[in-house]
């Protein structure tokens, strides 16, 4: 509990190799998604929906929709929202 002042949160995203840092790649999402992990499916879908980097390079709306749908069918609420947003555009 903070009684005075301000509270800040700091989040670190750690990558496992230099190649992942340079390309903004997250190969662990693909392997976890292929294994049926709904969180990984939703995270990978979000990256594909928005583009892999700040310029939108790596965007694949069709694959994003497939992954969002699979994760949504597993009950992932974020994937349901992402799919709705993608289909509404």
PDB file of N, CA and C in Angstrom:
ATOM      1  N   UNK A   1       0.831  -1.174   0.000  1.00  0.00           N
ATOM      2  CA  UNK A   1       0.000   0.000   0.000  1.00  0.00           C
ATOM      3  C   UNK A   1       0.878   1.240   0.000  1.00  0.00           C
ATOM      4  N   UNK A   2       0.547   2.177  -0.864  1.00  0.00           N
ATOM      5  CA  UNK A   2       1.285   3.435  -0.967  1.00  0.00           C
ATOM      6  C   UNK A   2       0.513   4.480  -0.183  1.00  0.00           C
ATOM      7  N   UNK A   3       1.153   5.055   0.818  1.00  0.00           N
ATOM      8  CA  UNK A   3       0.486   6.039   1.669  1.00  0.00           C
ATOM      9  C   UNK A   3       0.669   7.462   1.161  1.00  0.00           C
ATOM     10  N   UNK A   4       1.726   7.692   0.411  1.00  0.00           N
ATOM     11  CA  UNK A   4       1.939   9.016  -0.161  1.00  0.00           C
ATOM     12  C   UNK A   4       2.846   8.882  -1.378  1.00  0.00           C
ATOM     13  N   UNK A   5       2.905   9.923  -2.149  1.00  0.00           N
ATOM     14  CA  UNK A   5       3.744   9.886  -3.340  1.00  0.00           C
ATOM     15  C   UNK A   5       3.031   9.224  -4.505  1.00  0.00           C
ATOM     16  N   UNK A   6       3.801   8.728  -5.433  1.00  0.00           N
ATOM     17  CA  UNK A   6       3.243   8.105  -6.631  1.00  0.00           C
ATOM     18  C   UNK A   6       3.767   6.689  -6.776  1.00  0.00           C
ATOM     19  N   UNK A   7       2.961   5.896  -7.387  1.00  0.00           N
ATOM     20  CA  UNK A   7       3.331   4.506  -7.618  1.00  0.00           C
ATOM     21  C   UNK A   7       3.509   4.292  -9.124  1.00  0.00           C
ATOM     22  N   UNK A   8       4.597   3.648  -9.506  1.00  0.00           N
ATOM     23  CA  UNK A   8       4.879   3.374 -10.901  1.00  0.00           C
ATOM     24  C   UNK A   8       5.081   1.870 -11.090  1.00  0.00           C
ATOM     25  N   UNK A   9       4.740   1.392 -12.259  1.00  0.00           N
ATOM     26  CA  UNK A   9       5.002   0.007 -12.626  1.00  0.00           C
ATOM     27  C   UNK A   9       5.982   0.002 -13.786  1.00  0.00           C
ATOM     28  N   UNK A  10       6.840  -0.972 -13.799  1.00  0.00           N
ATOM     29  CA  UNK A  10       7.822  -1.111 -14.857  1.00  0.00           C
ATOM     30  C   UNK A  10       7.714  -2.519 -15.417  1.00  0.00           C
ATOM     31  N   UNK A  11       7.579  -2.621 -16.734  1.00  0.00           N
ATOM     32  CA  UNK A  11       7.440  -3.920 -17.387  1.00  0.00           C
ATOM     33  C   UNK A  11       8.630  -4.129 -18.309  1.00  0.00           C
ATOM     34  N   UNK A  12       9.239  -5.294 -18.222  1.00  0.00           N
ATOM     35  CA  UNK A  12      10.338  -5.672 -19.108  1.00  0.00           C
ATOM     36  C   UNK A  12       9.865  -6.769 -20.039  1.00  0.00           C
ATOM     37  N   UNK A  13      10.143  -6.615 -21.316  1.00  0.00           N
ATOM     38  CA  UNK A  13       9.909  -7.667 -22.293  1.00  0.00           C
ATOM     39  C   UNK A  13      11.279  -8.198 -22.655  1.00  0.00           C
ATOM     40  N   UNK A  14      11.526  -9.444 -22.336  1.00  0.00           N
ATOM     41  CA  UNK A  14      12.844 -10.027 -22.541  1.00  0.00           C
ATOM     42  C   UNK A  14      12.799 -10.966 -23.738  1.00  0.00           C
ATOM     43  N   UNK A  15      13.730 -10.814 -24.625  1.00  0.00           N
ATOM     44  CA  UNK A  15      13.836 -11.689 -25.798  1.00  0.00           C
ATOM     45  C   UNK A  15      15.019 -12.623 -25.597  1.00  0.00           C
ATOM     46  N   UNK A  16      14.987 -13.749 -26.297  1.00  0.00           N
ATOM     47  CA  UNK A  16      15.989 -14.777 -26.046  1.00  0.00           C
ATOM     48  C   UNK A  16      17.205 -14.743 -26.966  1.00  0.00           C
ATOM     49  N   UNK A  17      17.195 -13.873 -27.976  1.00  0.00           N
ATOM     50  CA  UNK A  17      18.361 -13.803 -28.857  1.00  0.00           C
ATOM     51  C   UNK A  17      18.387 -12.450 -29.570  1.00  0.00           C
ATOM     52  N   UNK A  18      19.539 -12.112 -30.114  1.00  0.00           N
ATOM     53  CA  UNK A  18      19.712 -10.848 -30.819  1.00  0.00           C
ATOM     54  C   UNK A  18      18.804 -10.776 -32.043  1.00  0.00           C
ATOM     55  N   UNK A  19      18.657 -11.877 -32.748  1.00  0.00           N
ATOM     56  CA  UNK A  19      17.798 -11.902 -33.945  1.00  0.00           C
ATOM     57  C   UNK A  19      16.368 -11.493 -33.596  1.00  0.00           C
ATOM     58  N   UNK A  20      15.844 -11.986 -32.484  1.00  0.00           N
ATOM     59  CA  UNK A  20      14.491 -11.622 -32.051  1.00  0.00           C
ATOM     60  C   UNK A  20      14.385 -10.135 -31.746  1.00  0.00           C
ATOM     61  N   UNK A  21      15.433  -9.567 -31.196  1.00  0.00           N
ATOM     62  CA  UNK A  21      15.435  -8.127 -30.899  1.00  0.00           C
ATOM     63  C   UNK A  21      15.448  -7.299 -32.178  1.00  0.00           C
ATOM     64  N   UNK A  22      16.265  -7.702 -33.138  1.00  0.00           N
ATOM     65  CA  UNK A  22      16.412  -6.946 -34.375  1.00  0.00           C
ATOM     66  C   UNK A  22      15.148  -7.040 -35.228  1.00  0.00           C
ATOM     67  N   UNK A  23      14.570  -8.221 -35.329  1.00  0.00           N
ATOM     68  CA  UNK A  23      13.418  -8.437 -36.209  1.00  0.00           C
ATOM     69  C   UNK A  23      12.081  -8.293 -35.499  1.00  0.00           C
ATOM     70  N   UNK A  24      12.098  -8.107 -34.182  1.00  0.00           N
ATOM     71  CA  UNK A  24      10.885  -8.049 -33.363  1.00  0.00           C
ATOM     72  C   UNK A  24      10.084  -9.348 -33.482  1.00  0.00           C
ATOM     73  N   UNK A  25      10.805 -10.450 -33.632  1.00  0.00           N
ATOM     74  CA  UNK A  25      10.201 -11.764 -33.789  1.00  0.00           C
ATOM     75  C   UNK A  25       9.947 -12.388 -32.415  1.00  0.00           C
ATOM     76  N   UNK A  26       8.919 -13.190 -32.342  1.00  0.00           N
ATOM     77  CA  UNK A  26       8.582 -13.908 -31.100  1.00  0.00           C
ATOM     78  C   UNK A  26       8.261 -15.359 -31.448  1.00  0.00           C
ATOM     79  N   UNK A  27       9.294 -16.165 -31.749  1.00  0.00           N
ATOM     80  CA  UNK A  27       9.065 -17.535 -32.192  1.00  0.00           C
ATOM     81  C   UNK A  27       8.376 -18.408 -31.148  1.00  0.00           C
ATOM     82  N   UNK A  28       8.476 -18.060 -29.876  1.00  0.00           N
ATOM     83  CA  UNK A  28       7.843 -18.867 -28.828  1.00  0.00           C
ATOM     84  C   UNK A  28       6.325 -18.791 -28.913  1.00  0.00           C
ATOM     85  N   UNK A  29       5.772 -17.698 -29.461  1.00  0.00           N
ATOM     86  CA  UNK A  29       4.321 -17.631 -29.635  1.00  0.00           C
ATOM     87  C   UNK A  29       3.844 -18.668 -30.651  1.00  0.00           C
ATOM     88  N   UNK A  30       4.578 -18.794 -31.759  1.00  0.00           N
ATOM     89  CA  UNK A  30       4.175 -19.732 -32.812  1.00  0.00           C
ATOM     90  C   UNK A  30       4.166 -21.166 -32.297  1.00  0.00           C
ATOM     91  N   UNK A  31       5.197 -21.552 -31.568  1.00  0.00           N
ATOM     92  CA  UNK A  31       5.252 -22.933 -31.073  1.00  0.00           C
ATOM     93  C   UNK A  31       4.193 -23.179 -30.004  1.00  0.00           C
ATOM     94  N   UNK A  32       3.969 -22.222 -29.122  1.00  0.00           N
ATOM     95  CA  UNK A  32       2.936 -22.384 -28.089  1.00  0.00           C
ATOM     96  C   UNK A  32       1.540 -22.369 -28.710  1.00  0.00           C
ATOM     97  N   UNK A  33       1.339 -21.525 -29.719  1.00  0.00           N
ATOM     98  CA  UNK A  33       0.039 -21.467 -30.398  1.00  0.00           C
ATOM     99  C   UNK A  33      -0.242 -22.783 -31.110  1.00  0.00           C
ATOM    100  N   UNK A  34       0.773 -23.350 -31.753  1.00  0.00           N
ATOM    101  CA  UNK A  34       0.615 -24.627 -32.440  1.00  0.00           C
ATOM    102  C   UNK A  34       0.283 -25.751 -31.459  1.00  0.00           C
ATOM    103  N   UNK A  35       0.727 -25.594 -30.219  1.00  0.00           N
ATOM    104  CA  UNK A  35       0.447 -26.591 -29.177  1.00  0.00           C
ATOM    105  C   UNK A  35      -0.923 -26.395 -28.540  1.00  0.00           C
ATOM    106  N   UNK A  36      -1.664 -25.344 -28.967  1.00  0.00           N
ATOM    107  CA  UNK A  36      -3.017 -25.128 -28.477  1.00  0.00           C
ATOM    108  C   UNK A  36      -3.154 -24.127 -27.353  1.00  0.00           C
ATOM    109  N   UNK A  37      -2.125 -23.327 -27.090  1.00  0.00           N
ATOM    110  CA  UNK A  37      -2.169 -22.321 -26.025  1.00  0.00           C
ATOM    111  C   UNK A  37      -2.960 -21.100 -26.495  1.00  0.00           C
ATOM    112  N   UNK A  38      -4.122 -20.857 -25.905  1.00  0.00           N
ATOM    113  CA  UNK A  38      -4.998 -19.759 -26.320  1.00  0.00           C
ATOM    114  C   UNK A  38      -4.348 -18.394 -26.110  1.00  0.00           C
ATOM    115  N   UNK A  39      -3.590 -18.229 -25.031  1.00  0.00           N
ATOM    116  CA  UNK A  39      -2.913 -16.949 -24.797  1.00  0.00           C
ATOM    117  C   UNK A  39      -1.901 -16.659 -25.896  1.00  0.00           C
ATOM    118  N   UNK A  40      -1.151 -17.677 -26.293  1.00  0.00           N
ATOM    119  CA  UNK A  40      -0.161 -17.503 -27.359  1.00  0.00           C
ATOM    120  C   UNK A  40      -0.850 -17.221 -28.684  1.00  0.00           C
ATOM    121  N   UNK A  41      -1.961 -17.910 -28.952  1.00  0.00           N
ATOM    122  CA  UNK A  41      -2.709 -17.660 -30.183  1.00  0.00           C
ATOM    123  C   UNK A  41      -3.176 -16.209 -30.240  1.00  0.00           C
ATOM    124  N   UNK A  42      -3.713 -15.722 -29.140  1.00  0.00           N
ATOM    125  CA  UNK A  42      -4.222 -14.347 -29.090  1.00  0.00           C
ATOM    126  C   UNK A  42      -3.085 -13.339 -29.230  1.00  0.00           C
ATOM    127  N   UNK A  43      -1.952 -13.604 -28.583  1.00  0.00           N
ATOM    128  CA  UNK A  43      -0.807 -12.690 -28.664  1.00  0.00           C
ATOM    129  C   UNK A  43      -0.244 -12.651 -30.080  1.00  0.00           C
ATOM    130  N   UNK A  44      -0.112 -13.813 -30.710  1.00  0.00           N
ATOM    131  CA  UNK A  44       0.396 -13.861 -32.075  1.00  0.00           C
ATOM    132  C   UNK A  44      -0.600 -13.212 -33.037  1.00  0.00           C
ATOM    133  N   UNK A  45      -1.874 -13.461 -32.827  1.00  0.00           N
ATOM    134  CA  UNK A  45      -2.905 -12.828 -33.665  1.00  0.00           C
ATOM    135  C   UNK A  45      -2.835 -11.313 -33.551  1.00  0.00           C
ATOM    136  N   UNK A  46      -2.626 -10.821 -32.339  1.00  0.00           N
ATOM    137  CA  UNK A  46      -2.535  -9.371 -32.148  1.00  0.00           C
ATOM    138  C   UNK A  46      -1.334  -8.802 -32.892  1.00  0.00           C
ATOM    139  N   UNK A  47      -0.200  -9.504 -32.830  1.00  0.00           N
ATOM    140  CA  UNK A  47       0.977  -9.037 -33.571  1.00  0.00           C
ATOM    141  C   UNK A  47       0.708  -9.039 -35.072  1.00  0.00           C
ATOM    142  N   UNK A  48       0.055 -10.088 -35.568  1.00  0.00           N
ATOM    143  CA  UNK A  48      -0.243 -10.167 -36.999  1.00  0.00           C
ATOM    144  C   UNK A  48      -1.294  -9.133 -37.409  1.00  0.00           C
ATOM    145  N   UNK A  49      -2.229  -8.862 -36.525  1.00  0.00           N
ATOM    146  CA  UNK A  49      -3.278  -7.871 -36.788  1.00  0.00           C
ATOM    147  C   UNK A  49      -2.678  -6.471 -36.896  1.00  0.00           C
ATOM    148  N   UNK A  50      -1.823  -6.128 -35.958  1.00  0.00           N
ATOM    149  CA  UNK A  50      -1.264  -4.777 -35.894  1.00  0.00           C
ATOM    150  C   UNK A  50      -0.003  -4.597 -36.717  1.00  0.00           C
ATOM    151  N   UNK A  51       0.608  -5.675 -37.138  1.00  0.00           N
ATOM    152  CA  UNK A  51       1.897  -5.602 -37.823  1.00  0.00           C
ATOM    153  C   UNK A  51       3.005  -5.930 -36.846  1.00  0.00           C
ATOM    154  N   UNK A  52       4.014  -6.596 -37.322  1.00  0.00           N
ATOM    155  CA  UNK A  52       5.089  -7.060 -36.454  1.00  0.00           C
ATOM    156  C   UNK A  52       5.980  -5.932 -35.935  1.00  0.00           C
ATOM    157  N   UNK A  53       5.998  -4.806 -36.628  1.00  0.00           N
ATOM    158  CA  UNK A  53       6.806  -3.693 -36.140  1.00  0.00           C
ATOM    159  C   UNK A  53       6.000  -2.394 -36.229  1.00  0.00           C
ATOM    160  N   UNK A  54       6.601  -1.301 -35.890  1.00  0.00           N
ATOM    161  CA  UNK A  54       5.886  -0.028 -35.815  1.00  0.00           C
ATOM    162  C   UNK A  54       5.364   0.439 -37.164  1.00  0.00           C
ATOM    163  N   UNK A  55       5.982  -0.012 -38.246  1.00  0.00           N
ATOM    164  CA  UNK A  55       5.534   0.390 -39.576  1.00  0.00           C
ATOM    165  C   UNK A  55       4.422  -0.512 -40.104  1.00  0.00           C
ATOM    166  N   UNK A  56       4.039  -1.527 -39.342  1.00  0.00           N
ATOM    167  CA  UNK A  56       2.997  -2.432 -39.779  1.00  0.00           C
ATOM    168  C   UNK A  56       3.499  -3.551 -40.675  1.00  0.00           C
ATOM    169  N   UNK A  57       4.824  -3.650 -40.840  1.00  0.00           N
ATOM    170  CA  UNK A  57       5.401  -4.711 -41.646  1.00  0.00           C
ATOM    171  C   UNK A  57       5.171  -6.038 -40.943  1.00  0.00           C
ATOM    172  N   UNK A  58       4.761  -7.020 -41.693  1.00  0.00           N
ATOM    173  CA  UNK A  58       4.495  -8.325 -41.102  1.00  0.00           C
ATOM    174  C   UNK A  58       3.028  -8.529 -40.788  1.00  0.00           C
ATOM    175  N   UNK A  59       2.195  -7.591 -41.186  1.00  0.00           N
ATOM    176  CA  UNK A  59       0.765  -7.691 -40.940  1.00  0.00           C
ATOM    177  C   UNK A  59       0.154  -8.768 -41.833  1.00  0.00           C
ATOM    178  N   UNK A  60      -0.675  -9.632 -41.249  1.00  0.00           N
ATOM    179  CA  UNK A  60      -1.368 -10.683 -41.999  1.00  0.00           C
ATOM    180  C   UNK A  60      -2.760 -10.829 -41.387  1.00  0.00           C
ATOM    181  N   UNK A  61      -3.702 -10.076 -41.946  1.00  0.00           N
ATOM    182  CA  UNK A  61      -5.048 -10.021 -41.380  1.00  0.00           C
ATOM    183  C   UNK A  61      -5.760 -11.372 -41.426  1.00  0.00           C
ATOM    184  N   UNK A  62      -5.557 -12.144 -42.481  1.00  0.00           N
ATOM    185  CA  UNK A  62      -6.227 -13.445 -42.595  1.00  0.00           C
ATOM    186  C   UNK A  62      -5.736 -14.412 -41.534  1.00  0.00           C
ATOM    187  N   UNK A  63      -4.416 -14.487 -41.345  1.00  0.00           N
ATOM    188  CA  UNK A  63      -3.871 -15.384 -40.322  1.00  0.00           C
ATOM    189  C   UNK A  63      -4.250 -14.893 -38.930  1.00  0.00           C
ATOM    190  N   UNK A  64      -4.305 -13.580 -38.744  1.00  0.00           N
ATOM    191  CA  UNK A  64      -4.731 -13.026 -37.460  1.00  0.00           C
ATOM    192  C   UNK A  64      -6.156 -13.469 -37.146  1.00  0.00           C
ATOM    193  N   UNK A  65      -7.034 -13.412 -38.144  1.00  0.00           N
ATOM    194  CA  UNK A  65      -8.430 -13.820 -37.940  1.00  0.00           C
ATOM    195  C   UNK A  65      -8.526 -15.300 -37.584  1.00  0.00           C
ATOM    196  N   UNK A  66      -7.727 -16.137 -38.244  1.00  0.00           N
ATOM    197  CA  UNK A  66      -7.725 -17.579 -37.951  1.00  0.00           C
ATOM    198  C   UNK A  66      -7.309 -17.828 -36.503  1.00  0.00           C
ATOM    199  N   UNK A  67      -6.226 -17.181 -36.079  1.00  0.00           N
ATOM    200  CA  UNK A  67      -5.731 -17.379 -34.713  1.00  0.00           C
ATOM    201  C   UNK A  67      -6.689 -16.796 -33.674  1.00  0.00           C
ATOM    202  N   UNK A  68      -7.218 -15.609 -33.938  1.00  0.00           N
ATOM    203  CA  UNK A  68      -8.209 -15.021 -33.024  1.00  0.00           C
ATOM    204  C   UNK A  68      -9.395 -15.974 -32.855  1.00  0.00           C
ATOM    205  N   UNK A  69      -9.871 -16.539 -33.970  1.00  0.00           N
ATOM    206  CA  UNK A  69     -11.035 -17.424 -33.927  1.00  0.00           C
ATOM    207  C   UNK A  69     -10.748 -18.677 -33.113  1.00  0.00           C
ATOM    208  N   UNK A  70      -9.583 -19.290 -33.325  1.00  0.00           N
ATOM    209  CA  UNK A  70      -9.225 -20.491 -32.564  1.00  0.00           C
ATOM    210  C   UNK A  70      -9.136 -20.191 -31.072  1.00  0.00           C
ATOM    211  N   UNK A  71      -8.487 -19.070 -30.723  1.00  0.00           N
ATOM    212  CA  UNK A  71      -8.356 -18.701 -29.314  1.00  0.00           C
ATOM    213  C   UNK A  71      -9.718 -18.344 -28.720  1.00  0.00           C
ATOM    214  N   UNK A  72     -10.555 -17.674 -29.496  1.00  0.00           N
ATOM    215  CA  UNK A  72     -11.902 -17.324 -29.024  1.00  0.00           C
ATOM    216  C   UNK A  72     -12.724 -18.572 -28.764  1.00  0.00           C
ATOM    217  N   UNK A  73     -12.581 -19.571 -29.629  1.00  0.00           N
ATOM    218  CA  UNK A  73     -13.306 -20.828 -29.428  1.00  0.00           C
ATOM    219  C   UNK A  73     -12.851 -21.553 -28.160  1.00  0.00           C
ATOM    220  N   UNK A  74     -11.620 -21.250 -27.707  1.00  0.00           N
ATOM    221  CA  UNK A  74     -11.116 -21.817 -26.458  1.00  0.00           C
ATOM    222  C   UNK A  74     -11.512 -20.966 -25.251  1.00  0.00           C
ATOM    223  N   UNK A  75     -12.273 -19.886 -25.511  1.00  0.00           N
ATOM    224  CA  UNK A  75     -12.782 -19.050 -24.427  1.00  0.00           C
ATOM    225  C   UNK A  75     -11.938 -17.836 -24.103  1.00  0.00           C
ATOM    226  N   UNK A  76     -10.971 -17.488 -24.931  1.00  0.00           N
ATOM    227  CA  UNK A  76     -10.101 -16.334 -24.667  1.00  0.00           C
ATOM    228  C   UNK A  76     -10.850 -15.044 -25.001  1.00  0.00           C
ATOM    229  N   UNK A  77     -11.189 -14.272 -23.979  1.00  0.00           N
ATOM    230  CA  UNK A  77     -11.994 -13.055 -24.151  1.00  0.00           C
ATOM    231  C   UNK A  77     -11.263 -12.006 -24.986  1.00  0.00           C
ATOM    232  N   UNK A  78      -9.969 -11.847 -24.779  1.00  0.00           N
ATOM    233  CA  UNK A  78      -9.198 -10.888 -25.561  1.00  0.00           C
ATOM    234  C   UNK A  78      -9.215 -11.225 -27.040  1.00  0.00           C
ATOM    235  N   UNK A  79      -9.184 -12.522 -27.354  1.00  0.00           N
ATOM    236  CA  UNK A  79      -9.252 -12.949 -28.747  1.00  0.00           C
ATOM    237  C   UNK A  79     -10.627 -12.657 -29.331  1.00  0.00           C
ATOM    238  N   UNK A  80     -11.654 -12.809 -28.526  1.00  0.00           N
ATOM    239  CA  UNK A  80     -13.009 -12.485 -28.997  1.00  0.00           C
ATOM    240  C   UNK A  80     -13.102 -11.017 -29.374  1.00  0.00           C
ATOM    241  N   UNK A  81     -12.541 -10.170 -28.522  1.00  0.00           N
ATOM    242  CA  UNK A  81     -12.532  -8.731 -28.774  1.00  0.00           C
ATOM    243  C   UNK A  81     -11.693  -8.401 -29.998  1.00  0.00           C
ATOM    244  N   UNK A  82     -10.520  -9.012 -30.091  1.00  0.00           N
ATOM    245  CA  UNK A  82      -9.646  -8.776 -31.234  1.00  0.00           C
ATOM    246  C   UNK A  82     -10.302  -9.190 -32.543  1.00  0.00           C
ATOM    247  N   UNK A  83     -10.958 -10.344 -32.537  1.00  0.00           N
ATOM    248  CA  UNK A  83     -11.638 -10.813 -33.742  1.00  0.00           C
ATOM    249  C   UNK A  83     -12.755  -9.862 -34.134  1.00  0.00           C
ATOM    250  N   UNK A  84     -13.515  -9.408 -33.161  1.00  0.00           N
ATOM    251  CA  UNK A  84     -14.599  -8.462 -33.451  1.00  0.00           C
ATOM    252  C   UNK A  84     -14.048  -7.171 -34.034  1.00  0.00           C
ATOM    253  N   UNK A  85     -12.958  -6.687 -33.487  1.00  0.00           N
ATOM    254  CA  UNK A  85     -12.329  -5.459 -33.980  1.00  0.00           C
ATOM    255  C   UNK A  85     -11.810  -5.656 -35.402  1.00  0.00           C
ATOM    256  N   UNK A  86     -11.200  -6.793 -35.644  1.00  0.00           N
ATOM    257  CA  UNK A  86     -10.665  -7.079 -36.971  1.00  0.00           C
ATOM    258  C   UNK A  86     -11.784  -7.181 -38.004  1.00  0.00           C
ATOM    259  N   UNK A  87     -12.851  -7.865 -37.654  1.00  0.00           N
ATOM    260  CA  UNK A  87     -13.950  -8.054 -38.595  1.00  0.00           C
ATOM    261  C   UNK A  87     -14.773  -6.784 -38.804  1.00  0.00           C
ATOM    262  N   UNK A  88     -14.735  -5.878 -37.822  1.00  0.00           N
ATOM    263  CA  UNK A  88     -15.492  -4.631 -37.909  1.00  0.00           C
ATOM    264  C   UNK A  88     -14.802  -3.611 -38.823  1.00  0.00           C
ATOM    265  N   UNK A  89     -13.505  -3.793 -39.018  1.00  0.00           N
ATOM    266  CA  UNK A  89     -12.723  -2.809 -39.804  1.00  0.00           C
ATOM    267  C   UNK A  89     -13.040  -2.870 -41.277  1.00  0.00           C
TER     268      UNK A  89
END
